[in-house]
Amino acid sequence: MSLRNKLIQNFTLAILLSILVFSVSISVFINKTMTSYLINDRNAEFEKIKTEFEEIFWNRGEQEVRARLEQYSKEENVYIEIFNMKNESIAKFEGIDDNLKNQGKFVTKSYSFYSPQTNEYFGYLLIGYMEDSYQTSKQANELRENTVDSILITLLISCFMGFLISVVFSRTISKPILEISKAAESIKDGDYSIDLKDSEINELNELTNNIRFLSKNLEMQEKLRIQYAQDISHELRTPLTNLGLHLEAMKDGIIDADDDTINILLGEVRRLNGLVDNLKKTFDDNSEFVKFHKEKFNLSKLLNTINESLSPRLINNNIKLTTDIKDDVIINSDSDKITQIMYNLITNAIKAIGKDGNINITLKEDKKNIYIDVKDDGVGIEKEKIPYIFDRFYRIDDARNTKTNGHGLGLSITKTFTEALDGRIKVKSKLGSGSTFSLIFQK
Ligand code: ADP
């Protein structure tokens, strides 16, 4: 059964059950209220008869009273007997069917009556009736029918509304789950371009965010592996060409196989070995390089530790490091990757300065973002070259770069990591004045 149908089934069942419980309690309540209303009504009716009896008796005489009581006793199925002050029966009207008498409890009520002039006791009226006669009265039947009708209509409307609400509610819950499941399916098939919307339900939102992160992470892993494999094969070509050229020249007798040449060849072989090791690491499933582990940590402390660990290099190059790091900035990110990003930016700044200069590192935050700036007063970057510095293998081809042994990969990796951690990297630079690399991470 699909998740949506299962949810509809369960919600509808829960709503029906609640409606049932509600209806039963309402029926019990209505029944009680109705019974007491009908009993009161019956008593009021008897009171009315007694008053009417007195009025006719004193004003119009016994004959009319008899006629009226006879009519009433038949209409209302009651037994009426009139007693004088000596307790002698003067008249009786048997309005109750004999059949009815055998069916329930027969009860009586007496109503004394007095002379209107002297107010002296004159006798009493005995009204006998079946105790549960209120249940079979015309009013009771009408009331019962109306109540049953309205309960039935309310039940039908509530069931229909309940079903509609179940359908809508189940959709709200099942839709994002189905979307997440589809997204997971496409991630499984290697398609990382998932588009998941935020849900109103916190737990689902968390799941959506995790799936987004997982997808980005996997995409990044794949991208990095491919990039790395390409990088390494590119790097392999140079020592192989060198080796080939040297061996051919030796074969042709152009160069001698002396110690110097052999050392050059051995150097190239060592370089090849190193590159092959790197390649192996890249394809190793446990390679930490392409894995991301997000957790909350104190970014201020991490930046201070990184700065301290770089201080020998800074002292050696006579570089002054100033910082403006806000205390206890907490970030939900990957501390290893942030460390690598910061090392790349600071070592680039050191390389750009060479000797004697200043680096300034700032850490700030607002409600939405965390900002890190790495500023140096090194050589700076030419305006036209700025757009390319994040490209792989891009190195600014000048005298200083031949001395620094980079591969033009540092900033490309830095950018890839920053974006994988939901961040952005920007650069402002002026040739001859220095550069500022800015990182912005969402909170
Ligand atoms: P590498 O690993 O070779 O340093 P990067 O990708 O880190 O390569 O940097 C690319 C190029 O950008 C470098 O060749 C360098 O010239 C330039 N660059 C990077 N950072 C700075 C900086 N802070 N100041 C000046 N130039 C920089």
PDB file of C-alpha atoms in Angstrom, residues 89-380:
ATOM      1  CA  SER A  89     -64.644   8.948  44.738  1.00  0.00           C
ATOM      2  CA  ILE A  90     -67.008  11.134  42.725  1.00  0.00           C
ATOM      3  CA  ALA A  91     -65.930  10.325  39.201  1.00  0.00           C
ATOM      4  CA  LYS A  92     -63.264   8.428  37.315  1.00  0.00           C
ATOM      5  CA  PHE A  93     -62.050   8.417  33.726  1.00  0.00           C
ATOM      6  CA  GLU A  94     -60.117   5.403  32.547  1.00  0.00           C
ATOM      7  CA  GLY A  95     -58.033   6.832  29.728  1.00  0.00           C
ATOM      8  CA  ILE A  96     -55.344   4.129  29.887  1.00  0.00           C
ATOM      9  CA  ASP A  97     -55.615   1.097  27.696  1.00  0.00           C
ATOM     10  CA  ASP A  98     -55.641  -2.168  29.654  1.00  0.00           C
ATOM     11  CA  ASN A  99     -52.854  -3.429  27.380  1.00  0.00           C
ATOM     12  CA  LEU A 100     -50.716  -0.468  28.288  1.00  0.00           C
ATOM     13  CA  LYS A 101     -51.362  -0.985  32.006  1.00  0.00           C
ATOM     14  CA  ASN A 102     -49.727  -4.394  31.866  1.00  0.00           C
ATOM     15  CA  GLN A 103     -46.678  -3.096  30.049  1.00  0.00           C
ATOM     16  CA  GLY A 104     -45.132  -0.866  32.689  1.00  0.00           C
ATOM     17  CA  LYS A 105     -45.353   0.692  36.071  1.00  0.00           C
ATOM     18  CA  PHE A 106     -48.583   2.534  36.866  1.00  0.00           C
ATOM     19  CA  VAL A 107     -48.059   5.561  39.094  1.00  0.00           C
ATOM     20  CA  THR A 108     -50.376   8.225  40.490  1.00  0.00           C
ATOM     21  CA  LYS A 109     -50.119  11.834  41.534  1.00  0.00           C
ATOM     22  CA  SER A 110     -52.713  13.725  43.575  1.00  0.00           C
ATOM     23  CA  TYR A 111     -53.557  17.391  43.305  1.00  0.00           C
ATOM     24  CA  SER A 112     -55.655  18.971  46.091  1.00  0.00           C
ATOM     25  CA  PHE A 113     -58.110  21.680  45.201  1.00  0.00           C
ATOM     26  CA  TYR A 114     -59.606  24.424  47.314  1.00  0.00           C
ATOM     27  CA  SER A 115     -62.612  26.737  47.265  1.00  0.00           C
ATOM     28  CA  PRO A 116     -61.636  30.018  45.635  1.00  0.00           C
ATOM     29  CA  GLN A 117     -63.835  32.029  48.041  1.00  0.00           C
ATOM     30  CA  THR A 118     -63.032  30.412  51.404  1.00  0.00           C
ATOM     31  CA  ASN A 119     -59.872  28.714  50.380  1.00  0.00           C
ATOM     32  CA  GLU A 120     -60.951  25.622  52.273  1.00  0.00           C
ATOM     33  CA  TYR A 121     -59.969  22.097  51.192  1.00  0.00           C
ATOM     34  CA  PHE A 122     -62.501  20.617  48.813  1.00  0.00           C
ATOM     35  CA  GLY A 123     -61.069  17.383  47.639  1.00  0.00           C
ATOM     36  CA  TYR A 124     -58.390  16.114  45.305  1.00  0.00           C
ATOM     37  CA  LEU A 125     -57.714  15.010  41.803  1.00  0.00           C
ATOM     38  CA  LEU A 126     -55.864  11.729  41.291  1.00  0.00           C
ATOM     39  CA  ILE A 127     -54.009  11.433  38.030  1.00  0.00           C
ATOM     40  CA  GLY A 128     -52.642   7.991  37.178  1.00  0.00           C
ATOM     41  CA  TYR A 129     -50.274   7.323  34.316  1.00  0.00           C
ATOM     42  CA  MET A 130     -47.741   4.825  33.067  1.00  0.00           C
ATOM     43  CA  GLU A 131     -44.338   5.870  34.421  1.00  0.00           C
ATOM     44  CA  ASP A 132     -42.624   5.761  31.036  1.00  0.00           C
ATOM     45  CA  SER A 133     -45.499   7.332  29.129  1.00  0.00           C
ATOM     46  CA  TYR A 134     -43.314  10.382  28.426  1.00  0.00           C
ATOM     47  CA  GLN A 135     -41.319   8.184  26.041  1.00  0.00           C
ATOM     48  CA  THR A 136     -44.270   7.416  23.809  1.00  0.00           C
ATOM     49  CA  SER A 137     -45.770  10.890  23.803  1.00  0.00           C
ATOM     50  CA  LYS A 138     -46.174  12.762  20.503  1.00  0.00           C
ATOM     51  CA  GLN A 139     -43.595  15.325  21.597  1.00  0.00           C
ATOM     52  CA  ALA A 140     -41.101  12.644  22.515  1.00  0.00           C
ATOM     53  CA  ASN A 141     -41.459  11.043  19.094  1.00  0.00           C
ATOM     54  CA  GLU A 142     -41.026  14.382  17.334  1.00  0.00           C
ATOM     55  CA  LEU A 143     -38.023  15.266  19.433  1.00  0.00           C
ATOM     56  CA  ARG A 144     -36.482  11.856  18.871  1.00  0.00           C
ATOM     57  CA  GLU A 145     -36.971  12.010  15.118  1.00  0.00           C
ATOM     58  CA  ASN A 146     -35.489  15.507  14.894  1.00  0.00           C
ATOM     59  CA  THR A 147     -32.525  14.578  17.063  1.00  0.00           C
ATOM     60  CA  VAL A 148     -31.796  11.383  15.113  1.00  0.00           C
ATOM     61  CA  ASP A 149     -32.039  13.344  11.862  1.00  0.00           C
ATOM     62  CA  SER A 150     -29.642  16.069  12.976  1.00  0.00           C
ATOM     63  CA  ILE A 151     -27.188  13.553  14.466  1.00  0.00           C
ATOM     64  CA  LEU A 152     -27.242  11.566  11.227  1.00  0.00           C
ATOM     65  CA  ILE A 153     -26.700  14.674   9.085  1.00  0.00           C
ATOM     66  CA  THR A 154     -23.892  15.877  11.384  1.00  0.00           C
ATOM     67  CA  LEU A 155     -22.318  12.425  11.244  1.00  0.00           C
ATOM     68  CA  LEU A 156     -22.435  12.307   7.466  1.00  0.00           C
ATOM     69  CA  ILE A 157     -21.004  15.823   7.094  1.00  0.00           C
ATOM     70  CA  SER A 158     -18.287  15.121   9.712  1.00  0.00           C
ATOM     71  CA  CYS A 159     -17.320  11.853   7.987  1.00  0.00           C
ATOM     72  CA  PHE A 160     -17.088  13.591   4.637  1.00  0.00           C
ATOM     73  CA  MET A 161     -15.105  16.517   6.078  1.00  0.00           C
ATOM     74  CA  GLY A 162     -12.904  14.075   8.007  1.00  0.00           C
ATOM     75  CA  PHE A 163     -12.144  12.182   4.829  1.00  0.00           C
ATOM     76  CA  LEU A 164     -11.344  15.401   2.948  1.00  0.00           C
ATOM     77  CA  ILE A 165      -9.058  16.598   5.764  1.00  0.00           C
ATOM     78  CA  SER A 166      -7.343  13.185   5.802  1.00  0.00           C
ATOM     79  CA  VAL A 167      -6.683  13.391   2.072  1.00  0.00           C
ATOM     80  CA  VAL A 168      -5.255  16.920   2.294  1.00  0.00           C
ATOM     81  CA  PHE A 169      -3.233  16.202   5.436  1.00  0.00           C
ATOM     82  CA  SER A 170      -1.854  12.938   4.069  1.00  0.00           C
ATOM     83  CA  ARG A 171      -0.783  14.780   0.947  1.00  0.00           C
ATOM     84  CA  THR A 172       1.080  17.389   3.031  1.00  0.00           C
ATOM     85  CA  ILE A 173       3.023  14.646   4.771  1.00  0.00           C
ATOM     86  CA  SER A 174       3.458  12.154   1.963  1.00  0.00           C
ATOM     87  CA  LYS A 175       4.390  14.626  -0.795  1.00  0.00           C
ATOM     88  CA  PRO A 176       7.752  15.719   0.659  1.00  0.00           C
ATOM     89  CA  ILE A 177       8.554  12.110   1.650  1.00  0.00           C
ATOM     90  CA  LEU A 178       7.838  10.942  -1.899  1.00  0.00           C
ATOM     91  CA  GLU A 179       9.962  13.791  -3.270  1.00  0.00           C
ATOM     92  CA  ILE A 180      12.813  12.852  -0.932  1.00  0.00           C
ATOM     93  CA  SER A 181      12.483   9.226  -2.001  1.00  0.00           C
ATOM     94  CA  LYS A 182      12.584  10.253  -5.690  1.00  0.00           C
ATOM     95  CA  ALA A 183      15.612  12.448  -5.000  1.00  0.00           C
ATOM     96  CA  ALA A 184      17.391   9.534  -3.270  1.00  0.00           C
ATOM     97  CA  GLU A 185      16.553   7.376  -6.300  1.00  0.00           C
ATOM     98  CA  SER A 186      18.111   9.870  -8.716  1.00  0.00           C
ATOM     99  CA  ILE A 187      21.177  10.273  -6.463  1.00  0.00           C
ATOM    100  CA  LYS A 188      21.493   6.473  -6.603  1.00  0.00           C
ATOM    101  CA  ASP A 189      21.461   6.697 -10.405  1.00  0.00           C
ATOM    102  CA  GLY A 190      24.209   9.327 -10.297  1.00  0.00           C
ATOM    103  CA  ASP A 191      21.984  12.330 -11.017  1.00  0.00           C
ATOM    104  CA  TYR A 192      22.782  14.928  -8.362  1.00  0.00           C
ATOM    105  CA  SER A 193      20.659  17.756  -9.757  1.00  0.00           C
ATOM    106  CA  ILE A 194      17.931  17.301  -7.162  1.00  0.00           C
ATOM    107  CA  ASP A 195      15.449  20.071  -6.392  1.00  0.00           C
ATOM    108  CA  LEU A 196      13.898  19.560  -2.962  1.00  0.00           C
ATOM    109  CA  LYS A 197      11.525  22.134  -1.489  1.00  0.00           C
ATOM    110  CA  ASP A 198      11.512  23.035   2.207  1.00  0.00           C
ATOM    111  CA  SER A 199       8.755  21.378   4.225  1.00  0.00           C
ATOM    112  CA  GLU A 200       6.613  22.879   7.004  1.00  0.00           C
ATOM    113  CA  ILE A 201       7.460  19.862   9.171  1.00  0.00           C
ATOM    114  CA  ASN A 202      10.765  20.274  11.013  1.00  0.00           C
ATOM    115  CA  GLU A 203      11.784  16.606  10.914  1.00  0.00           C
ATOM    116  CA  LEU A 204      11.124  16.432   7.167  1.00  0.00           C
ATOM    117  CA  ASN A 205      13.057  19.644   6.668  1.00  0.00           C
ATOM    118  CA  GLU A 206      16.008  18.124   8.480  1.00  0.00           C
ATOM    119  CA  LEU A 207      15.769  15.030   6.269  1.00  0.00           C
ATOM    120  CA  THR A 208      15.603  17.239   3.159  1.00  0.00           C
ATOM    121  CA  ASN A 209      18.692  19.159   4.274  1.00  0.00           C
ATOM    122  CA  ASN A 210      20.581  15.929   4.928  1.00  0.00           C
ATOM    123  CA  ILE A 211      19.660  14.587   1.490  1.00  0.00           C
ATOM    124  CA  ARG A 212      20.767  17.870  -0.091  1.00  0.00           C
ATOM    125  CA  PHE A 213      24.067  17.683   1.772  1.00  0.00           C
ATOM    126  CA  LEU A 214      24.505  14.015   0.873  1.00  0.00           C
ATOM    127  CA  SER A 215      23.868  14.731  -2.774  1.00  0.00           C
ATOM    128  CA  LYS A 216      26.277  17.666  -2.813  1.00  0.00           C
ATOM    129  CA  ASN A 217      28.852  15.608  -0.974  1.00  0.00           C
ATOM    130  CA  LEU A 218      28.591  12.692  -3.378  1.00  0.00           C
ATOM    131  CA  GLU A 219      28.693  15.015  -6.365  1.00  0.00           C
ATOM    132  CA  MET A 220      31.750  16.694  -4.941  1.00  0.00           C
ATOM    133  CA  GLN A 221      33.442  13.364  -4.279  1.00  0.00           C
ATOM    134  CA  GLU A 222      32.857  12.293  -7.834  1.00  0.00           C
ATOM    135  CA  LYS A 223      33.989  15.632  -9.229  1.00  0.00           C
ATOM    136  CA  LEU A 224      37.126  15.653  -7.076  1.00  0.00           C
ATOM    137  CA  ARG A 225      38.045  12.106  -8.039  1.00  0.00           C
ATOM    138  CA  ILE A 226      37.663  12.845 -11.730  1.00  0.00           C
ATOM    139  CA  GLN A 227      39.541  16.141 -11.359  1.00  0.00           C
ATOM    140  CA  TYR A 228      42.283  14.451  -9.402  1.00  0.00           C
ATOM    141  CA  ALA A 229      42.624  11.602 -11.857  1.00  0.00           C
ATOM    142  CA  GLN A 230      42.865  14.142 -14.675  1.00  0.00           C
ATOM    143  CA  ASP A 231      45.340  16.254 -12.722  1.00  0.00           C
ATOM    144  CA  ILE A 232      47.550  13.301 -11.974  1.00  0.00           C
ATOM    145  CA  SER A 233      47.572  11.964 -15.515  1.00  0.00           C
ATOM    146  CA  HIS A 234      48.489  15.468 -16.629  1.00  0.00           C
ATOM    147  CA  GLU A 235      51.302  15.501 -14.082  1.00  0.00           C
ATOM    148  CA  LEU A 236      52.461  12.005 -15.073  1.00  0.00           C
ATOM    149  CA  ARG A 237      53.109  13.130 -18.621  1.00  0.00           C
ATOM    150  CA  THR A 238      56.036  15.447 -17.755  1.00  0.00           C
ATOM    151  CA  PRO A 239      58.332  12.920 -15.960  1.00  0.00           C
ATOM    152  CA  LEU A 240      57.417  10.230 -18.517  1.00  0.00           C
ATOM    153  CA  THR A 241      58.365  12.525 -21.401  1.00  0.00           C
ATOM    154  CA  ASN A 242      61.567  13.459 -19.588  1.00  0.00           C
ATOM    155  CA  LEU A 243      62.432   9.803 -18.996  1.00  0.00           C
ATOM    156  CA  GLY A 244      61.653   8.903 -22.617  1.00  0.00           C
ATOM    157  CA  LEU A 245      63.702  11.767 -24.024  1.00  0.00           C
ATOM    158  CA  HIS A 246      66.695  10.953 -21.799  1.00  0.00           C
ATOM    159  CA  LEU A 247      66.580   7.223 -22.582  1.00  0.00           C
ATOM    160  CA  GLU A 248      66.320   7.891 -26.329  1.00  0.00           C
ATOM    161  CA  ALA A 249      69.256  10.323 -26.161  1.00  0.00           C
ATOM    162  CA  MET A 250      71.317   7.731 -24.264  1.00  0.00           C
ATOM    163  CA  LYS A 251      70.409   5.054 -26.818  1.00  0.00           C
ATOM    164  CA  ASP A 252      71.422   7.350 -29.652  1.00  0.00           C
ATOM    165  CA  GLY A 253      74.674   8.099 -27.841  1.00  0.00           C
ATOM    166  CA  ILE A 254      73.826  11.828 -27.570  1.00  0.00           C
ATOM    167  CA  ILE A 255      74.256  11.751 -23.785  1.00  0.00           C
ATOM    168  CA  ASP A 256      76.293   9.428 -21.576  1.00  0.00           C
ATOM    169  CA  ALA A 257      74.773   7.129 -18.995  1.00  0.00           C
ATOM    170  CA  ASP A 258      76.850   8.804 -16.288  1.00  0.00           C
ATOM    171  CA  ASP A 259      75.917   9.379 -12.631  1.00  0.00           C
ATOM    172  CA  ASP A 260      74.342  12.797 -13.351  1.00  0.00           C
ATOM    173  CA  THR A 261      72.031  11.444 -16.047  1.00  0.00           C
ATOM    174  CA  ILE A 262      71.109   8.414 -13.945  1.00  0.00           C
ATOM    175  CA  ASN A 263      70.333  10.692 -10.993  1.00  0.00           C
ATOM    176  CA  ILE A 264      68.036  12.788 -13.208  1.00  0.00           C
ATOM    177  CA  LEU A 265      66.296   9.622 -14.385  1.00  0.00           C
ATOM    178  CA  LEU A 266      65.983   8.357 -10.794  1.00  0.00           C
ATOM    179  CA  GLY A 267      64.535  11.745  -9.784  1.00  0.00           C
ATOM    180  CA  GLU A 268      61.867  11.405 -12.476  1.00  0.00           C
ATOM    181  CA  VAL A 269      61.118   7.829 -11.354  1.00  0.00           C
ATOM    182  CA  ARG A 270      60.686   9.073  -7.753  1.00  0.00           C
ATOM    183  CA  ARG A 271      58.326  11.788  -8.957  1.00  0.00           C
ATOM    184  CA  LEU A 272      56.371   9.183 -10.881  1.00  0.00           C
ATOM    185  CA  ASN A 273      56.171   6.993  -7.769  1.00  0.00           C
ATOM    186  CA  GLY A 274      54.860   9.894  -5.709  1.00  0.00           C
ATOM    187  CA  LEU A 275      52.225  10.684  -8.301  1.00  0.00           C
ATOM    188  CA  VAL A 276      51.124   7.044  -8.523  1.00  0.00           C
ATOM    189  CA  ASP A 277      50.780   7.002  -4.711  1.00  0.00           C
ATOM    190  CA  ASN A 278      48.593  10.071  -4.906  1.00  0.00           C
ATOM    191  CA  LEU A 279      46.500   8.452  -7.596  1.00  0.00           C
ATOM    192  CA  LYS A 280      46.007   5.390  -5.434  1.00  0.00           C
ATOM    193  CA  LYS A 281      44.950   7.519  -2.489  1.00  0.00           C
ATOM    194  CA  THR A 282      42.424   9.334  -4.637  1.00  0.00           C
ATOM    195  CA  PHE A 283      40.753   6.120  -5.650  1.00  0.00           C
ATOM    196  CA  ASP A 284      40.925   4.662  -2.214  1.00  0.00           C
ATOM    197  CA  ASP A 285      37.368   4.548  -0.804  1.00  0.00           C
ATOM    198  CA  ASN A 286      38.613   5.641   2.580  1.00  0.00           C
ATOM    199  CA  SER A 287      40.268   8.734   1.207  1.00  0.00           C
ATOM    200  CA  GLU A 288      39.424  11.482   3.681  1.00  0.00           C
ATOM    201  CA  PHE A 289      40.144  14.073   1.023  1.00  0.00           C
ATOM    202  CA  VAL A 290      36.729  13.763  -0.576  1.00  0.00           C
ATOM    203  CA  LYS A 291      34.658  13.113   2.529  1.00  0.00           C
ATOM    204  CA  PHE A 292      32.721  15.773   4.385  1.00  0.00           C
ATOM    205  CA  HIS A 293      31.735  15.503   8.053  1.00  0.00           C
ATOM    206  CA  LYS A 294      29.581  18.351   9.288  1.00  0.00           C
ATOM    207  CA  GLU A 295      29.312  19.124  12.997  1.00  0.00           C
ATOM    208  CA  LYS A 296      29.032  22.183  15.233  1.00  0.00           C
ATOM    209  CA  PHE A 297      32.355  23.553  16.427  1.00  0.00           C
ATOM    210  CA  ASN A 298      33.970  26.744  17.685  1.00  0.00           C
ATOM    211  CA  LEU A 299      35.360  28.442  14.572  1.00  0.00           C
ATOM    212  CA  SER A 300      37.076  31.205  16.569  1.00  0.00           C
ATOM    213  CA  LYS A 301      39.178  28.615  18.434  1.00  0.00           C
ATOM    214  CA  LEU A 302      40.026  26.769  15.194  1.00  0.00           C
ATOM    215  CA  LEU A 303      41.232  29.981  13.474  1.00  0.00           C
ATOM    216  CA  ASN A 304      43.400  30.887  16.471  1.00  0.00           C
ATOM    217  CA  THR A 305      44.952  27.398  16.456  1.00  0.00           C
ATOM    218  CA  ILE A 306      45.684  27.593  12.707  1.00  0.00           C
ATOM    219  CA  ASN A 307      47.300  31.005  13.150  1.00  0.00           C
ATOM    220  CA  GLU A 308      49.471  29.725  15.996  1.00  0.00           C
ATOM    221  CA  SER A 309      50.602  26.706  13.977  1.00  0.00           C
ATOM    222  CA  LEU A 310      51.682  28.981  11.129  1.00  0.00           C
ATOM    223  CA  SER A 311      53.610  31.404  13.327  1.00  0.00           C
ATOM    224  CA  PRO A 312      57.126  29.827  12.772  1.00  0.00           C
ATOM    225  CA  ARG A 313      56.720  30.292   9.022  1.00  0.00           C
ATOM    226  CA  LEU A 314      55.503  33.848   9.511  1.00  0.00           C
ATOM    227  CA  ILE A 315      58.424  34.692  11.824  1.00  0.00           C
ATOM    228  CA  ASN A 316      60.911  33.170   9.336  1.00  0.00           C
ATOM    229  CA  ASN A 317      59.541  35.405   6.604  1.00  0.00           C
ATOM    230  CA  ASN A 318      59.244  38.415   8.881  1.00  0.00           C
ATOM    231  CA  ILE A 319      55.485  38.608   8.294  1.00  0.00           C
ATOM    232  CA  LYS A 320      53.332  40.275  10.932  1.00  0.00           C
ATOM    233  CA  LEU A 321      49.982  38.595  11.544  1.00  0.00           C
ATOM    234  CA  THR A 322      47.184  40.714  13.016  1.00  0.00           C
ATOM    235  CA  THR A 323      43.761  39.275  13.805  1.00  0.00           C
ATOM    236  CA  ASP A 324      40.274  40.491  14.625  1.00  0.00           C
ATOM    237  CA  ILE A 325      38.543  37.247  15.546  1.00  0.00           C
ATOM    238  CA  LYS A 326      35.155  37.421  17.258  1.00  0.00           C
ATOM    239  CA  ASP A 327      35.027  35.056  20.248  1.00  0.00           C
ATOM    240  CA  ASP A 328      33.014  31.843  20.242  1.00  0.00           C
ATOM    241  CA  VAL A 329      31.623  31.905  16.734  1.00  0.00           C
ATOM    242  CA  ILE A 330      29.926  28.534  16.308  1.00  0.00           C
ATOM    243  CA  ILE A 331      29.599  26.998  12.852  1.00  0.00           C
ATOM    244  CA  ASN A 332      28.010  23.797  11.590  1.00  0.00           C
ATOM    245  CA  SER A 333      30.609  22.666   9.087  1.00  0.00           C
ATOM    246  CA  ASP A 334      33.580  20.380   8.416  1.00  0.00           C
ATOM    247  CA  SER A 335      36.513  21.500  10.577  1.00  0.00           C
ATOM    248  CA  ASP A 336      39.111  19.570   8.516  1.00  0.00           C
ATOM    249  CA  LYS A 337      37.971  21.168   5.300  1.00  0.00           C
ATOM    250  CA  ILE A 338      37.845  24.654   6.893  1.00  0.00           C
ATOM    251  CA  THR A 339      41.398  24.054   8.172  1.00  0.00           C
ATOM    252  CA  GLN A 340      42.525  23.129   4.669  1.00  0.00           C
ATOM    253  CA  ILE A 341      40.778  26.197   3.192  1.00  0.00           C
ATOM    254  CA  MET A 342      42.463  28.484   5.738  1.00  0.00           C
ATOM    255  CA  TYR A 343      45.926  26.878   5.191  1.00  0.00           C
ATOM    256  CA  ASN A 344      45.559  27.367   1.442  1.00  0.00           C
ATOM    257  CA  LEU A 345      44.579  31.030   1.783  1.00  0.00           C
ATOM    258  CA  ILE A 346      47.234  31.870   4.408  1.00  0.00           C
ATOM    259  CA  THR A 347      50.042  30.032   2.584  1.00  0.00           C
ATOM    260  CA  ASN A 348      49.034  31.824  -0.626  1.00  0.00           C
ATOM    261  CA  ALA A 349      49.204  35.111   1.303  1.00  0.00           C
ATOM    262  CA  ILE A 350      52.668  34.171   2.626  1.00  0.00           C
ATOM    263  CA  LYS A 351      53.771  33.255  -0.909  1.00  0.00           C
ATOM    264  CA  ALA A 352      52.378  36.542  -2.246  1.00  0.00           C
ATOM    265  CA  ILE A 353      54.344  38.519   0.370  1.00  0.00           C
ATOM    266  CA  GLY A 354      57.579  36.577   0.209  1.00  0.00           C
ATOM    267  CA  LYS A 355      59.416  38.460   2.933  1.00  0.00           C
ATOM    268  CA  ASP A 356      58.411  41.391   5.137  1.00  0.00           C
ATOM    269  CA  GLY A 357      54.735  42.165   5.103  1.00  0.00           C
ATOM    270  CA  ASN A 358      51.417  41.966   6.882  1.00  0.00           C
ATOM    271  CA  ILE A 359      48.564  39.498   6.984  1.00  0.00           C
ATOM    272  CA  ASN A 360      45.270  40.340   8.676  1.00  0.00           C
ATOM    273  CA  ILE A 361      42.645  37.720   9.500  1.00  0.00           C
ATOM    274  CA  THR A 362      39.122  38.679  10.603  1.00  0.00           C
ATOM    275  CA  LEU A 363      36.144  36.625  11.737  1.00  0.00           C
ATOM    276  CA  LYS A 364      32.708  38.205  12.044  1.00  0.00           C
ATOM    277  CA  GLU A 365      29.113  37.009  12.107  1.00  0.00           C
ATOM    278  CA  ASP A 366      25.600  38.335  11.778  1.00  0.00           C
ATOM    279  CA  LYS A 367      22.218  36.617  12.096  1.00  0.00           C
ATOM    280  CA  LYS A 368      22.510  34.844   8.746  1.00  0.00           C
ATOM    281  CA  ASN A 369      26.189  34.440   7.886  1.00  0.00           C
ATOM    282  CA  ILE A 370      29.741  33.992   9.129  1.00  0.00           C
ATOM    283  CA  TYR A 371      32.461  36.031   7.424  1.00  0.00           C
ATOM    284  CA  ILE A 372      36.202  35.265   7.271  1.00  0.00           C
ATOM    285  CA  ASP A 373      38.672  37.617   5.553  1.00  0.00           C
ATOM    286  CA  VAL A 374      42.325  36.858   4.798  1.00  0.00           C
ATOM    287  CA  LYS A 375      44.080  40.074   3.781  1.00  0.00           C
ATOM    288  CA  ASP A 376      47.698  40.471   2.707  1.00  0.00           C
ATOM    289  CA  ASP A 377      49.833  43.315   1.428  1.00  0.00           C
ATOM    290  CA  GLY A 378      51.699  41.069  -1.003  1.00  0.00           C
ATOM    291  CA  VAL A 379      52.159  41.374  -4.755  1.00  0.00           C
ATOM    292  CA  GLY A 380      48.465  41.410  -5.564  1.00  0.00           C
TER     293      GLY A 380
END
